[in-house]
PDB file of C-alpha atoms in Angstrom:
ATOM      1  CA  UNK G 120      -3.075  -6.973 -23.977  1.00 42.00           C
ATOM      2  CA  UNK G 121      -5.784  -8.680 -22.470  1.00 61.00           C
ATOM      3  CA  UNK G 122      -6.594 -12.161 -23.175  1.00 86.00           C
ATOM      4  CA  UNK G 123      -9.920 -13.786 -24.958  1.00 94.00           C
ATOM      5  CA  UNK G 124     -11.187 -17.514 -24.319  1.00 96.00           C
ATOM      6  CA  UNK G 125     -14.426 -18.767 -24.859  1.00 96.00           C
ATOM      7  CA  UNK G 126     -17.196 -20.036 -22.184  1.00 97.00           C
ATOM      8  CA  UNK G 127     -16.094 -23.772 -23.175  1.00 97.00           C
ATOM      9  CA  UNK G 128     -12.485 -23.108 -22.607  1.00 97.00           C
ATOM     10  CA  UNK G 129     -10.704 -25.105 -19.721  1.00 97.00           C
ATOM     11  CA  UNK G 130      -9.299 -23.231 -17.170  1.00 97.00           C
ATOM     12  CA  UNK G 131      -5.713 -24.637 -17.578  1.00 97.00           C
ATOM     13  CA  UNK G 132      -5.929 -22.893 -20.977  1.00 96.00           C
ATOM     14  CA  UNK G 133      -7.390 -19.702 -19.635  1.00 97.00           C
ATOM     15  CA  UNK G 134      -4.714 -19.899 -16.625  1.00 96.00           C
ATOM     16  CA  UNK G 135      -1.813 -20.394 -19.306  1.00 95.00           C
ATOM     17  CA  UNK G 136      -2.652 -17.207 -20.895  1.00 94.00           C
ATOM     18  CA  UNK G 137      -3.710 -15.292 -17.661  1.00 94.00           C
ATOM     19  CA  UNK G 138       0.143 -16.615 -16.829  1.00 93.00           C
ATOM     20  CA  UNK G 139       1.925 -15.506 -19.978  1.00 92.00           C
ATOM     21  CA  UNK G 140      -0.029 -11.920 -19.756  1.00 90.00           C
ATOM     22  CA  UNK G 141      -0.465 -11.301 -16.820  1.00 90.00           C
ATOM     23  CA  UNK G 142      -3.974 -10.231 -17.215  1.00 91.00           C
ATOM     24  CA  UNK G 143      -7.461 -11.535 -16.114  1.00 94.00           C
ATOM     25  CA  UNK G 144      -8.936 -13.485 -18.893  1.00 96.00           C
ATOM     26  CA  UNK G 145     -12.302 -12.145 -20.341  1.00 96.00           C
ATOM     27  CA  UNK G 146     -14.895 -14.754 -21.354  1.00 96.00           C
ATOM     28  CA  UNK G 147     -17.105 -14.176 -24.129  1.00 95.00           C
ATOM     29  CA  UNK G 148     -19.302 -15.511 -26.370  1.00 94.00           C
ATOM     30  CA  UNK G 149     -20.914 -14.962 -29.986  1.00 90.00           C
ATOM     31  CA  UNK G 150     -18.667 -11.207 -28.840  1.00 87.00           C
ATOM     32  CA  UNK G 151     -20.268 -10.961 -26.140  1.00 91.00           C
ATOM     33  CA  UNK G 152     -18.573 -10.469 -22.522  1.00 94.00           C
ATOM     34  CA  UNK G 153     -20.452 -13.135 -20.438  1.00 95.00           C
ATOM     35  CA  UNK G 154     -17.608 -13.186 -17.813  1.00 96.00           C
ATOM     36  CA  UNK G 155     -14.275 -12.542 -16.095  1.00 96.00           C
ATOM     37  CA  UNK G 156     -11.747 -14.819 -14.934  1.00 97.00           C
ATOM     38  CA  UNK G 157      -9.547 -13.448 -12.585  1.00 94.00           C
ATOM     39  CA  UNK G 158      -6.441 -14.738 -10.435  1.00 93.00           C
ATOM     40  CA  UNK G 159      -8.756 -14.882  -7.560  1.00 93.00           C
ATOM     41  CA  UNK G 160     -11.453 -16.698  -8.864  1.00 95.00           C
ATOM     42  CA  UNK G 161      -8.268 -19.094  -9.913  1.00 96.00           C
ATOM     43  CA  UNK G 162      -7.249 -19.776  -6.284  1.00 96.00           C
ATOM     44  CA  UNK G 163     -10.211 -19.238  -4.663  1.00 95.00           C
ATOM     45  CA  UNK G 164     -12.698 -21.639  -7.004  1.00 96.00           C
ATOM     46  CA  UNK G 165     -10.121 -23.781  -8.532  1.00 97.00           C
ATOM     47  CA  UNK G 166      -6.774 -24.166  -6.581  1.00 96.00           C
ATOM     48  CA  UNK G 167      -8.759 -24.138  -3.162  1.00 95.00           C
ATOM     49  CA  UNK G 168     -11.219 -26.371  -4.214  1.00 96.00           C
ATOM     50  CA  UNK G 169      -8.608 -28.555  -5.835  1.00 96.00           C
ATOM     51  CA  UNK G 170     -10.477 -28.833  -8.844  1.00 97.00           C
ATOM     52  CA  UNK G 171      -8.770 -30.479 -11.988  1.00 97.00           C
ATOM     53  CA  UNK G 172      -7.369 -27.786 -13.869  1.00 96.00           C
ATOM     54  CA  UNK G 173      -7.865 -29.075 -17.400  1.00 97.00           C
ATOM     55  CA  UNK G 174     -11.337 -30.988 -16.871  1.00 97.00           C
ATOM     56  CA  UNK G 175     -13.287 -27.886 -15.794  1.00 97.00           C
ATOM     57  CA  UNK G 176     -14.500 -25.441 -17.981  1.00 98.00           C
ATOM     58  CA  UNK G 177     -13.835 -21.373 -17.077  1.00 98.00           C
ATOM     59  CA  UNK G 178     -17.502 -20.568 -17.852  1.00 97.00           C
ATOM     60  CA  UNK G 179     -17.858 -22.810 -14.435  1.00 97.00           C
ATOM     61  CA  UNK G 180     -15.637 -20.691 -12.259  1.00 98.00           C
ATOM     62  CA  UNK G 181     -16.149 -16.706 -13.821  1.00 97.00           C
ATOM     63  CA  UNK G 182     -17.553 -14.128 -12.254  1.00 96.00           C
ATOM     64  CA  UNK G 183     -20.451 -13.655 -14.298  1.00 96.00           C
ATOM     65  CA  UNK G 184     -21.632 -10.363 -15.905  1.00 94.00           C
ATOM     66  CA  UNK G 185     -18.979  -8.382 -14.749  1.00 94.00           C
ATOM     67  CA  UNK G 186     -19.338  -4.728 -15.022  1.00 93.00           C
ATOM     68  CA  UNK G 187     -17.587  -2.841 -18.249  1.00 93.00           C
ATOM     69  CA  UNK G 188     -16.537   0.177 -18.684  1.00 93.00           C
ATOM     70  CA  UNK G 189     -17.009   2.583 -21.847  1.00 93.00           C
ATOM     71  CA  UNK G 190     -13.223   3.319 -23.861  1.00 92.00           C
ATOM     72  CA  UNK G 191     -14.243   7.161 -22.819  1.00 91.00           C
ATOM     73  CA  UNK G 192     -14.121   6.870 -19.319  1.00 90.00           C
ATOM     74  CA  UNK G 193     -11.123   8.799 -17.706  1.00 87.00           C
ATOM     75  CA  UNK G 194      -8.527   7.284 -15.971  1.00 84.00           C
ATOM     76  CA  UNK G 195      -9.576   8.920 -12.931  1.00 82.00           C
ATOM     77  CA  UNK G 196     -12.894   7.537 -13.317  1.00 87.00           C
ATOM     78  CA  UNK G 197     -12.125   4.157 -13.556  1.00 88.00           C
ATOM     79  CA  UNK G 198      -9.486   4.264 -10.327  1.00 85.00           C
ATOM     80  CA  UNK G 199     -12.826   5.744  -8.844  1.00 87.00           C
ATOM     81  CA  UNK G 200     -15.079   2.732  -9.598  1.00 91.00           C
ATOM     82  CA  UNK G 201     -12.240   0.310  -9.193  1.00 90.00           C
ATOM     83  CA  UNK G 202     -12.210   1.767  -5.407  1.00 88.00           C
ATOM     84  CA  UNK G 203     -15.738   2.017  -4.988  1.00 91.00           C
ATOM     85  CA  UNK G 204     -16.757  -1.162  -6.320  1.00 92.00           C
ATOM     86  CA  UNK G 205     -12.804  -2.922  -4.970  1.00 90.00           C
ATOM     87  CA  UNK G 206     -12.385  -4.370  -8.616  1.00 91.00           C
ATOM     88  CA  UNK G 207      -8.963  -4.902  -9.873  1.00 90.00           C
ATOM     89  CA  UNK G 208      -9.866  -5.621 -13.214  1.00 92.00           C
ATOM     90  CA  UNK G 209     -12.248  -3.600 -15.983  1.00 93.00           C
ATOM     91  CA  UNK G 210     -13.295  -4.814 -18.876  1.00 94.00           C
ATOM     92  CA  UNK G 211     -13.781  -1.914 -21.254  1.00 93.00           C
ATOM     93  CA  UNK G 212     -16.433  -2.626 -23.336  1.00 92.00           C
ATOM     94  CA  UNK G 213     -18.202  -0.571 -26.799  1.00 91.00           C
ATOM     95  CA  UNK G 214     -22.166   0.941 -26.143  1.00 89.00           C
ATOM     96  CA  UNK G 215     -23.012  -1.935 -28.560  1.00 88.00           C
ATOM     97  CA  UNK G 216     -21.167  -4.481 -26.007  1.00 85.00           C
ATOM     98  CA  UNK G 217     -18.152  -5.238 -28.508  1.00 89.00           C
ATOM     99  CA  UNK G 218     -15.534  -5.844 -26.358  1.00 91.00           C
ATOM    100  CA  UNK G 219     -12.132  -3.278 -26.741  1.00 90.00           C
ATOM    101  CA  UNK G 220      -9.893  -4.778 -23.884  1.00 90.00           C
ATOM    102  CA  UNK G 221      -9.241  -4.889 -20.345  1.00 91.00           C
ATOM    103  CA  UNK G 222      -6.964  -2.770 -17.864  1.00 90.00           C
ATOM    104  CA  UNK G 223      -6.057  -3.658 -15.043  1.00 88.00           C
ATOM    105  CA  UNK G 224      -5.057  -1.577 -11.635  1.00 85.00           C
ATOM    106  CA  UNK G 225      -1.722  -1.477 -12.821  1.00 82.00           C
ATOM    107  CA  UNK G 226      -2.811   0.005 -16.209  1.00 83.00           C
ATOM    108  CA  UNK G 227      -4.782   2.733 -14.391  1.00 81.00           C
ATOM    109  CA  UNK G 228      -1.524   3.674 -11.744  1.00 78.00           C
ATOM    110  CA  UNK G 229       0.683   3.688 -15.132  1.00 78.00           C
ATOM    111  CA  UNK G 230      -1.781   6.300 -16.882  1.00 76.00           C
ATOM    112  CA  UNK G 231      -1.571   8.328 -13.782  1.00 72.00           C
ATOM    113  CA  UNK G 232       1.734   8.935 -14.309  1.00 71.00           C
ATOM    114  CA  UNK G 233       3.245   5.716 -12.808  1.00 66.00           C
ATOM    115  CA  UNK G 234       5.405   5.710  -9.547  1.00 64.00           C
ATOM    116  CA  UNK G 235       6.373   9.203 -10.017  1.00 69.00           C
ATOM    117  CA  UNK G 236       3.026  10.694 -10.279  1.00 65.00           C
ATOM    118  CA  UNK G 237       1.775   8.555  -7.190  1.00 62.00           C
ATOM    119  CA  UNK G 238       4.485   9.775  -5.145  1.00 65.00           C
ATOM    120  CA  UNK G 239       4.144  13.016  -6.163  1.00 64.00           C
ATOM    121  CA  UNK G 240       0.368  12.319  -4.802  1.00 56.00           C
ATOM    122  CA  UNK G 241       1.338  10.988  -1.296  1.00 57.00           C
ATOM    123  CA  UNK G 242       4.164  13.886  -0.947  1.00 63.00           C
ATOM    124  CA  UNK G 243       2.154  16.287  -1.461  1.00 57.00           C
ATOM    125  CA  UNK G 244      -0.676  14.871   1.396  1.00 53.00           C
ATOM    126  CA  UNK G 245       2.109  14.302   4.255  1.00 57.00           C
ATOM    127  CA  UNK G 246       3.586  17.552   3.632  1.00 58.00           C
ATOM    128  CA  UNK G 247       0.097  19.266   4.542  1.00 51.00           C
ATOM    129  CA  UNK G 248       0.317  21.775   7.620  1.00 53.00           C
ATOM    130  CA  UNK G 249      -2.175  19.562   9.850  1.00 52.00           C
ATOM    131  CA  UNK G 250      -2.364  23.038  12.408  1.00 52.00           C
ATOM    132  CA  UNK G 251      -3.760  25.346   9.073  1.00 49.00           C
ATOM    133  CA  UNK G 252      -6.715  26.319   8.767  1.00 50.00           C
ATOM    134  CA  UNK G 253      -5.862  27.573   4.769  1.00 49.00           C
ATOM    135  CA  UNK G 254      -4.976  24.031   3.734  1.00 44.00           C
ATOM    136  CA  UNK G 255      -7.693  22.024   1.954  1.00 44.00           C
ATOM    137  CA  UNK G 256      -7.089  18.521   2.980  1.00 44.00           C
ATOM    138  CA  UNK G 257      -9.288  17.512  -0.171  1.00 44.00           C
ATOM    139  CA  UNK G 258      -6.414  19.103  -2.925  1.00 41.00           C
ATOM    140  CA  UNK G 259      -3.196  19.510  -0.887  1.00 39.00           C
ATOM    141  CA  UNK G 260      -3.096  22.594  -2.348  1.00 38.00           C
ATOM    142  CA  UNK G 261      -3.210  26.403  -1.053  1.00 37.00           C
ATOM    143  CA  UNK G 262      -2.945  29.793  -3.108  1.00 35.00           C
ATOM    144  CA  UNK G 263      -3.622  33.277  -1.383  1.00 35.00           C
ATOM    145  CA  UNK G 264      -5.345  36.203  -3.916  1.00 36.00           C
ATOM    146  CA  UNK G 265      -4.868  40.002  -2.909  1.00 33.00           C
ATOM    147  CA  UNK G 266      -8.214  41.740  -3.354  1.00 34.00           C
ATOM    148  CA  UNK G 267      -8.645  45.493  -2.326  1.00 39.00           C
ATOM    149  CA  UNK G 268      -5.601  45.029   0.538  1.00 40.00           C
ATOM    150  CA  UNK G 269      -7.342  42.373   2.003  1.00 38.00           C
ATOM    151  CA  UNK G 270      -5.633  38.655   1.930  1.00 36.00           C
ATOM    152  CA  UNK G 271      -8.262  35.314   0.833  1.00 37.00           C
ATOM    153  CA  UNK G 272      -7.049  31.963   0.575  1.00 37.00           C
ATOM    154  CA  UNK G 273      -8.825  29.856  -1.471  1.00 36.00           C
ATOM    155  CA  UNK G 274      -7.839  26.200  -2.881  1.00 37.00           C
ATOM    156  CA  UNK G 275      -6.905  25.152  -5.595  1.00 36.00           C
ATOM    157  CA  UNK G 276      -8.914  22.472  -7.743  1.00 42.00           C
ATOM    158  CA  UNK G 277      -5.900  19.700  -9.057  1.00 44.00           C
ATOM    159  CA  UNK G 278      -5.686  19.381 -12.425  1.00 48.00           C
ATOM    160  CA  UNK G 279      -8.010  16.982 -13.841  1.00 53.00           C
ATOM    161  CA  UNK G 280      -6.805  13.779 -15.544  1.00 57.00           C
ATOM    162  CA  UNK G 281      -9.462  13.366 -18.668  1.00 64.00           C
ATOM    163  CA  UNK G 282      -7.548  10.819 -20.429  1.00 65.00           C
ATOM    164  CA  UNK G 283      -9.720   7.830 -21.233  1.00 70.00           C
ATOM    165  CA  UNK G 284      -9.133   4.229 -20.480  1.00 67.00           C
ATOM    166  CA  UNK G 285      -8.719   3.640 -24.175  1.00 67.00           C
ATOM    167  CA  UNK G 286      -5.372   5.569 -23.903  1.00 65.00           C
ATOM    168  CA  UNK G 287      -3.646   2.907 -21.577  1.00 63.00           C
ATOM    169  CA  UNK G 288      -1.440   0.614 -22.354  1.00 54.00           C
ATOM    170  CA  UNK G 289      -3.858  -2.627 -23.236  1.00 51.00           C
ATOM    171  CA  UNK G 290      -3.998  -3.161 -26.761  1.00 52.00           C
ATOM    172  CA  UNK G 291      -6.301  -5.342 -28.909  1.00 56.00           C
ATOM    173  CA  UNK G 292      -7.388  -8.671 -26.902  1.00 56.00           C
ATOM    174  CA  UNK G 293      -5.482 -11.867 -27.994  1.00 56.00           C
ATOM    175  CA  UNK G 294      -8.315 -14.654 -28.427  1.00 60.00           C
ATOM    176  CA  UNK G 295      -7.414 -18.393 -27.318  1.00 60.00           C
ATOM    177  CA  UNK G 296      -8.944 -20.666 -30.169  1.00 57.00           C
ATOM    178  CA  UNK G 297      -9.390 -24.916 -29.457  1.00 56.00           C
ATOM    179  CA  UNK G 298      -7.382 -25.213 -32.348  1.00 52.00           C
ATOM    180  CA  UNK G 299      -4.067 -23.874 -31.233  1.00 46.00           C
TER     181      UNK G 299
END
């Protein structure tokens, strides 16, 4: 699960349960996602800056407005933006801005089928005949169709992963309180 704190929280807290989860911590307020605080905004604005741990407060050191993603996205959609955009973490966040959870690259490589599915990925691209001119480069794939005595090869489209992010493995957010 992810992890909760508010904007007030200090960042030894929000590092403590980034630690014991192993997640980015989300930072919200009144519900609202105001920020992320990830493991590189901990070395890179804390530890490298030498800042004390428990005097500074996360809202400080986020990454403000971070963008969310809907529950429905796909799997396949979010490894897409998490390229495009280089993100590591997603928070996945209701229309209304209710926050559901965050995933995590790891999350998104586990819903595509973990190692096994990856491997099955980069197999299938190094065992491409580089010399054809039938192989599509784009799906790895190749299928010939008999029409009329005549031979067309044509490629095949992979199978499309539609499972949304709401299906990973993140469950309900924990939220850090003062008063633990």
């Amino acid at each position: 699960p992810g992890t909760i704190v508010a904007p007030g929280a200090s960042v030894l807290d929000a590092g403590m349960l980034m630690a014991e989860r192993r997640k980015a911590t989300l930072v919200v307020d009144d519900g609202r996602l105001v920020g992320i605080f990830g493991f590189k905004d901990m070395m890179t604005r804390v530890v490298a800056k030498e800042l004390q741990m428990e005097l500074t407060e996360v809202s400080t050191v986020m990454t403000p407005n971070p963008e969310s993603v809907s529950p429905d996205m796909t799997v396949l959609e979010a490894l897409q933006m998490m390229h495009d955009f280089k993100f590591l973490t997603l928070p996945v966040c209701e229309e209304d801005g209710t926050v559901v959870g965050l995933v995590d690259v790891m999350d998104v490589i586990y819903g595509c089928g973990g190692v096994e599915g990856w491997r099955s990925v980069f197999n299938s691209t190094l065992d491409l005949d580089d010399a054809s001119d039938t192989a599509s480069a784009h799906s790895g794939r190749r299928s010939t169709a008999r029409s009329e005595g005549k031979s067309t090869v044509r490629s095949m489209q992979p199978t499309k992963d539609t499972r949304s992010v709401s299906m990973l493995r993140p469950k309900k957010p924990l939220i850090s309180s003062d008063e633990e």
